[in-house]
Coordinates of C-alpha atoms in Angstrom, one line a residue:
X1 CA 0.0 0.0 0.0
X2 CA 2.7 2.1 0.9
X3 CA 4.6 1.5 -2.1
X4 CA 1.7 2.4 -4.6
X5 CA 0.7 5.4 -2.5
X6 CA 4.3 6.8 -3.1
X7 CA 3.4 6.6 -6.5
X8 CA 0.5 7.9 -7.2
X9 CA -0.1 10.3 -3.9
X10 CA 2.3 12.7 -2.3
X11 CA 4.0 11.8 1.1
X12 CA 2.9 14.2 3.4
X13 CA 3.7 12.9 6.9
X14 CA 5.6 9.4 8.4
X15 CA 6.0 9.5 12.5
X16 CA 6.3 7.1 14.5
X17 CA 4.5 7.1 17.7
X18 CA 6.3 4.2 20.1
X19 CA 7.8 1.4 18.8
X20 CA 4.8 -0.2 16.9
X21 CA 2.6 2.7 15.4
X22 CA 3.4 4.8 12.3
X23 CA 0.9 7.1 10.9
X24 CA 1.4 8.2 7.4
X25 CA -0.2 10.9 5.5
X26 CA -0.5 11.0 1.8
X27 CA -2.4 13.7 -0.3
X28 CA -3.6 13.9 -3.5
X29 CA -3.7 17.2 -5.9
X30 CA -3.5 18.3 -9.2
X31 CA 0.0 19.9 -10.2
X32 CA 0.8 22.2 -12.9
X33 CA 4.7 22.3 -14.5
X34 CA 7.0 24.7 -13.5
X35 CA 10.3 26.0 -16.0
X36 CA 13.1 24.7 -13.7
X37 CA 15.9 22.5 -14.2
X38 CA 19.4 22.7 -11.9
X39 CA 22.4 20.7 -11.6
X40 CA 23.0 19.7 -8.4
X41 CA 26.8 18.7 -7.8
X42 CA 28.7 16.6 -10.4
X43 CA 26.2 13.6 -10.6
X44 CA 22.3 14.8 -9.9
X45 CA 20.1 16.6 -12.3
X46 CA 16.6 18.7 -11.7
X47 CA 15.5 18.0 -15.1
X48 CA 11.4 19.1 -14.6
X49 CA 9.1 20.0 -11.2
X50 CA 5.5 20.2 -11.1
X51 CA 3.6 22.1 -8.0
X52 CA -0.1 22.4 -6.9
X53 CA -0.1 26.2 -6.6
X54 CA -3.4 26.7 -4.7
X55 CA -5.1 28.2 -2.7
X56 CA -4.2 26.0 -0.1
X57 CA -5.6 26.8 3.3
X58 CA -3.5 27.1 6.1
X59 CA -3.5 24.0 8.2
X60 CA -5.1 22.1 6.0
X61 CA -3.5 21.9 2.2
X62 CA -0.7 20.4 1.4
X63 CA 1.6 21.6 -1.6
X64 CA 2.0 18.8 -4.3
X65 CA 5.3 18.8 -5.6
X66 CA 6.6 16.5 -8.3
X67 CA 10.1 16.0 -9.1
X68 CA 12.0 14.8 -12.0
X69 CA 15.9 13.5 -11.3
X70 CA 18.2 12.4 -13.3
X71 CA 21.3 10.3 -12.0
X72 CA 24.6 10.6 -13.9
X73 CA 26.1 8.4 -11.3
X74 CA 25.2 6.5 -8.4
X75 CA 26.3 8.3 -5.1
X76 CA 28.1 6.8 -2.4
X77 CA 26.0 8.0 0.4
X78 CA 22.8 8.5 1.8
X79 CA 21.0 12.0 0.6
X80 CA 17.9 13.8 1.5
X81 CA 15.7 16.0 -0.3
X82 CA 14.5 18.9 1.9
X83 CA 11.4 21.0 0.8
X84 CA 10.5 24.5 2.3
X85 CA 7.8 26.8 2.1
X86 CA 9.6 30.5 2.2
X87 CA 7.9 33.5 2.5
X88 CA 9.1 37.2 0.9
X89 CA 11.3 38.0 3.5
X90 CA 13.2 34.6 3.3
X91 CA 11.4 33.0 6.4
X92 CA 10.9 29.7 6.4
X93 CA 7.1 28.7 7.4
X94 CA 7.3 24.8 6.8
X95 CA 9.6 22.0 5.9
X96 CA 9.8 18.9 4.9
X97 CA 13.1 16.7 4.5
X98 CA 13.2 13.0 3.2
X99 CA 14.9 10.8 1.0
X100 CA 13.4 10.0 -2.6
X101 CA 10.1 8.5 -2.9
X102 CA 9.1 8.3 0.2
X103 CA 12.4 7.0 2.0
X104 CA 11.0 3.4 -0.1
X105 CA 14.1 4.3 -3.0
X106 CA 17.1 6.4 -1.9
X107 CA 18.9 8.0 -4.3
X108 CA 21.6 4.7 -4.5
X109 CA 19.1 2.2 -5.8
X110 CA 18.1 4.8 -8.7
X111 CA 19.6 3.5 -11.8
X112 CA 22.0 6.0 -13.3
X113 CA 21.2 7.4 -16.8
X114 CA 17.1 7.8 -16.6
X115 CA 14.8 10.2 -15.8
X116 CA 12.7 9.0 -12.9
X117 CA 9.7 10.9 -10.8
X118 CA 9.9 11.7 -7.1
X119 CA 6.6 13.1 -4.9
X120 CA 6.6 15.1 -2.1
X121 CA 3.5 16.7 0.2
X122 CA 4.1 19.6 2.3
X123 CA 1.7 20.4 4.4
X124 CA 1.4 24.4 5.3
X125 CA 1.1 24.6 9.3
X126 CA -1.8 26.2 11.1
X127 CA -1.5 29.5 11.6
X128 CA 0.6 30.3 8.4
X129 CA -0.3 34.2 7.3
X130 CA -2.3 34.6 4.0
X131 CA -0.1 35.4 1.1
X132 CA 2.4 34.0 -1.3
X133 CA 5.1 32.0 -0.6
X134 CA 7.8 30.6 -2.7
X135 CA 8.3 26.5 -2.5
X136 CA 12.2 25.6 -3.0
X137 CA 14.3 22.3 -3.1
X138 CA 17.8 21.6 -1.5
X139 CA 20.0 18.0 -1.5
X140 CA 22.2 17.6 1.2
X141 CA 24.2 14.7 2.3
X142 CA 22.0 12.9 5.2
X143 CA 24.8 12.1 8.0
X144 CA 27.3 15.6 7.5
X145 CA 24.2 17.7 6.3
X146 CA 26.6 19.0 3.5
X147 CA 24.2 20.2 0.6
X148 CA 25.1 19.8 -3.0
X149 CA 26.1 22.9 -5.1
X150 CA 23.2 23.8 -7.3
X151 CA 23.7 26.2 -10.8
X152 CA 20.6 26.9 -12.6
X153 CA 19.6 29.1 -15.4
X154 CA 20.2 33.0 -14.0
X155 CA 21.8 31.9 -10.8
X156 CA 23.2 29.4 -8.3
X157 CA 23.8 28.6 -4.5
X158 CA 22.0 26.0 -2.1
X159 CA 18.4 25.7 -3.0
X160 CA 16.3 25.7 -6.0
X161 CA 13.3 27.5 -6.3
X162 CA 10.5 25.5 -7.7
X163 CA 8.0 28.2 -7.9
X164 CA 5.0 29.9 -6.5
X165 CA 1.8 28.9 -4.4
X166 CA -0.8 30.8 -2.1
X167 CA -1.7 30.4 0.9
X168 CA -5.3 31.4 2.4
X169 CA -6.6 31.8 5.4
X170 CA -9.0 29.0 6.3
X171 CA -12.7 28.7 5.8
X172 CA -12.8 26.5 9.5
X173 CA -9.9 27.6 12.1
X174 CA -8.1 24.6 13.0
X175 CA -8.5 23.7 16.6
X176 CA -5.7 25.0 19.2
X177 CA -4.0 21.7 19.3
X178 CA -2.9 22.3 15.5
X179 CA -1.0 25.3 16.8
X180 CA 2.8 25.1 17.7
X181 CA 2.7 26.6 21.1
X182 CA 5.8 25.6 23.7
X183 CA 4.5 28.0 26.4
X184 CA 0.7 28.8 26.8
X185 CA 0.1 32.2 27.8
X186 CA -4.0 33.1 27.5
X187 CA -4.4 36.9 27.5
X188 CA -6.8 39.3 26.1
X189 CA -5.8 42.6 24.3
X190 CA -8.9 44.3 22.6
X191 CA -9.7 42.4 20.0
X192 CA -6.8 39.9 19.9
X193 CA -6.1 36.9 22.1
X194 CA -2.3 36.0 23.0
X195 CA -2.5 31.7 23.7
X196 CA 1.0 31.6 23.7
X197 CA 4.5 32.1 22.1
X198 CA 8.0 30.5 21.8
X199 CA 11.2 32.3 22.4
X200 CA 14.8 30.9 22.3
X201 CA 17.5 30.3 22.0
X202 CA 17.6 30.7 26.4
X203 CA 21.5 31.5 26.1
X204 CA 22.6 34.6 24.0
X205 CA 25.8 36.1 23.7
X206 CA 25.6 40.0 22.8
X207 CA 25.0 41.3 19.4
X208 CA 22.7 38.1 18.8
X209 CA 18.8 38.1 18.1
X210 CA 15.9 36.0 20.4
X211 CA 13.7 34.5 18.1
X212 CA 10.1 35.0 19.2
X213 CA 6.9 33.4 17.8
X214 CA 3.4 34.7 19.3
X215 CA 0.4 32.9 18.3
X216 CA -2.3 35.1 17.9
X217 CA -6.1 34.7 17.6
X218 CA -8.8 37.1 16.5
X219 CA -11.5 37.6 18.6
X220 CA -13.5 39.9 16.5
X221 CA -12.4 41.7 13.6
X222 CA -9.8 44.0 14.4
X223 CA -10.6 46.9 12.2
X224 CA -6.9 48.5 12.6
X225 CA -3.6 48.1 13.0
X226 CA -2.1 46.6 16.3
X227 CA 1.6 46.8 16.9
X228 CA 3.3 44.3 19.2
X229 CA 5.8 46.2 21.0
X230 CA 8.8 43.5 22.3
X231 CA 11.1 45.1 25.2
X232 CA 14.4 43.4 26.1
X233 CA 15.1 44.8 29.8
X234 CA 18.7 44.2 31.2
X235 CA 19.9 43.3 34.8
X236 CA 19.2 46.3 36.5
X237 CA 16.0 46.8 35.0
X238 CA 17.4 49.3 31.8
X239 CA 15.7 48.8 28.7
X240 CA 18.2 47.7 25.8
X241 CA 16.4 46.9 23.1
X242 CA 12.4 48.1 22.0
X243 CA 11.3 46.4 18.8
X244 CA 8.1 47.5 17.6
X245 CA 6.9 46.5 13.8
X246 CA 3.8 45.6 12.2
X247 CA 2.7 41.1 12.7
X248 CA 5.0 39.0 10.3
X249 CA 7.1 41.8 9.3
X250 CA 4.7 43.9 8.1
X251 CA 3.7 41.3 5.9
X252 CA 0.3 40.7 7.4
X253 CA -1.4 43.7 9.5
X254 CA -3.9 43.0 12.3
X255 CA -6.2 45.1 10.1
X256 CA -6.6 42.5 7.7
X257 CA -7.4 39.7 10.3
X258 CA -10.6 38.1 10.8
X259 CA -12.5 36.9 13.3
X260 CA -11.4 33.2 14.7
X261 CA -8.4 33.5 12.7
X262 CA -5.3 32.1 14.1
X263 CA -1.8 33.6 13.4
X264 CA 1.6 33.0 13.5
X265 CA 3.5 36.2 14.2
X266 CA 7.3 35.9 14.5
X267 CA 10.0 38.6 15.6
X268 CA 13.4 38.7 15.5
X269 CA 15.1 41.0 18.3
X270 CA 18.2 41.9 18.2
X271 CA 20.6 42.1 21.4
X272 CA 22.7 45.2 21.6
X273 CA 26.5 44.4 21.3
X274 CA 26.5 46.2 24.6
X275 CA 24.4 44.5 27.1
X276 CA 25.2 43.2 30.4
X277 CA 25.9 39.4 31.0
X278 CA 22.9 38.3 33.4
X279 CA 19.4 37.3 33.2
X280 CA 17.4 39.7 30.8
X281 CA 13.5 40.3 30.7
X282 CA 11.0 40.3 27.2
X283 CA 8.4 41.7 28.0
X284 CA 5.5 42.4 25.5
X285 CA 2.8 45.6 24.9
X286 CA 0.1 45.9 22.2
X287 CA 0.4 49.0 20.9
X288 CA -2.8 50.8 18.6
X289 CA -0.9 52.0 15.5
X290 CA -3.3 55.3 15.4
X291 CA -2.7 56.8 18.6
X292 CA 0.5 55.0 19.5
X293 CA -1.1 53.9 23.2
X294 CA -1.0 50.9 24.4
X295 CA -4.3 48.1 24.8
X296 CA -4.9 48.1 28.9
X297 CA -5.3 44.6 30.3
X298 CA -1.4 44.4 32.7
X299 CA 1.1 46.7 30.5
X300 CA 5.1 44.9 30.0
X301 CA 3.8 41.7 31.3
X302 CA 7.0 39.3 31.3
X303 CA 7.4 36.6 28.8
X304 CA 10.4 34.9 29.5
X305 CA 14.0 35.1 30.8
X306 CA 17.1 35.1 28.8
X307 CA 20.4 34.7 29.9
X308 CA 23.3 36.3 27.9

């Protein structure tokens, strides 16, 4: 079953749960071709790719993505292909990372010489912002993680782009579970909801960045633009960094939100080259972009500590 699903559907998800229980995901989709081909170190070719370009609905669609190698020689090693799901500013939103068909043929039982197809699903996470996003392909050697040199037509480096799809916001919000949240944090600003947020790495050294990720909800339409407002305060309570900009950089304004929606909303905050060794406070404000005052409910309420 396995085998013909690899064929004819796109692997979309393999975990194992214990020693006993796998659960697989396959989807189906229509895909339309894409004008790529790449060389990929001295012995794989990108010779075609084929994508389903959407609308795919965040938390539920998964791209379809159909690839077309060609081996000039075997390889000597084990090698992955790694999808991901990149938005304009170069963010990665989802990934997916698996040898060829499945994990069913690597790349060493291919025969060398013939042009042979390879599916892949990736699924776009709930929460993922409305908009469009650019699907790209890497190789890389599974055990040293080294990827293979790609040259294409206009270009070369690491990864391929494959080409475009969009994401839309979902007709049913996915259920909180769906959500990627490490520390639950339920709090009410206006017409948003906070339900959590990650933040890491918890050791910094100075002129670093702490990469945060607040999951939003909408309780009602927003109407306007909310800023979050993230405050890094130092050892002896000094403020060293404020970093105020628009959800997703700017990418996706509160104003366009809609009731029940879930979002993903990361920052990137940068850690002055001059701050203090010892623990650090983030706190977080929601600031209304019209007046510039803050939404009442316990202002600079503490998220986390960092240690640099």
């Amino acid at each position: 079953i396995e085998t013909y699903l690899t064929a004819h559907a796109y692997p979309t998800l393999s975990e194992w749960y214990g020693p006993h229980t796998l659960l697989s995901m396959f989807a189906s989709g229509a895909t339309q071709t894409q004008p790529v081909a790449a060389r990929l170190g001295e012995w794989l070719n990108l010779e075609g790719a084929a994508l389903g370009p959407g609308p795919l609905e965040a938390g539920y669609g998964v791209v379809a993505v159909e690839l077309t190698w060609r081996l000039l020689e075997r390889p000597g090693a084990p090698y992955t292909v790694g999808l991901r799901l990149v938005d304009l500013t170069g963010r990665v939103w989802a990934q997916r990372d698996q040898p060829p068909r499945g994990g069913l043929e690597p790349f060493e039982q291919w025969p060398t010489g013939e042009a042979g197809p390879d599916r892949h699903g990736l699924l776009v996470p709930a929460g993922t912002p409305p908009g469009e996003y650019r699907v790209t392909v890497r190789v890389y050697h599974s055990q040293d993680l080294t990827v293979l040199p790609a040259t294409f037509a206009g270009g070369s480096g690491g990864e391929v782009t494959l080409g475009a799809v969009r994401v839309v916001r979902p007709h049913t919000p996915p259920p909180l579970e769906a959500l990627p949240v490490v520390e639950p944090f339920r709090t009410d600003w206006g017409p948003l909801r906070l339900w959590g947020y990650t933040a890491g790495p918890g050791r910094l050294r100075p002129g670093e960045t702490i990469e945060v990720k607040l999951l939003w909800q909408a309780r009602t339409d927003p109407g306007e633009d909310f800023l979050p407002e993230l405050r890094l305060i130092g050892p002896q309570g000094e403020t060293q960094t404020v970093w105020v900009e628009k959800p997703v950089a700017g990418l996706y304004p509160t104003a366009w939100w809609r009731t029940g929606e879930w979002v993903i909303d990361p920052h990137s905050v940068p850690v002055p080259a001059s701050a203090a060794t010892g623990a650090h406070r983030l706190t977080l404000r929601l600031i209304r972009a019209a007046d510039g005052q803050p939404v009442e409910w316990r202002p600079g309420q503490t998220l986390s500590l960092i240690h640099i």
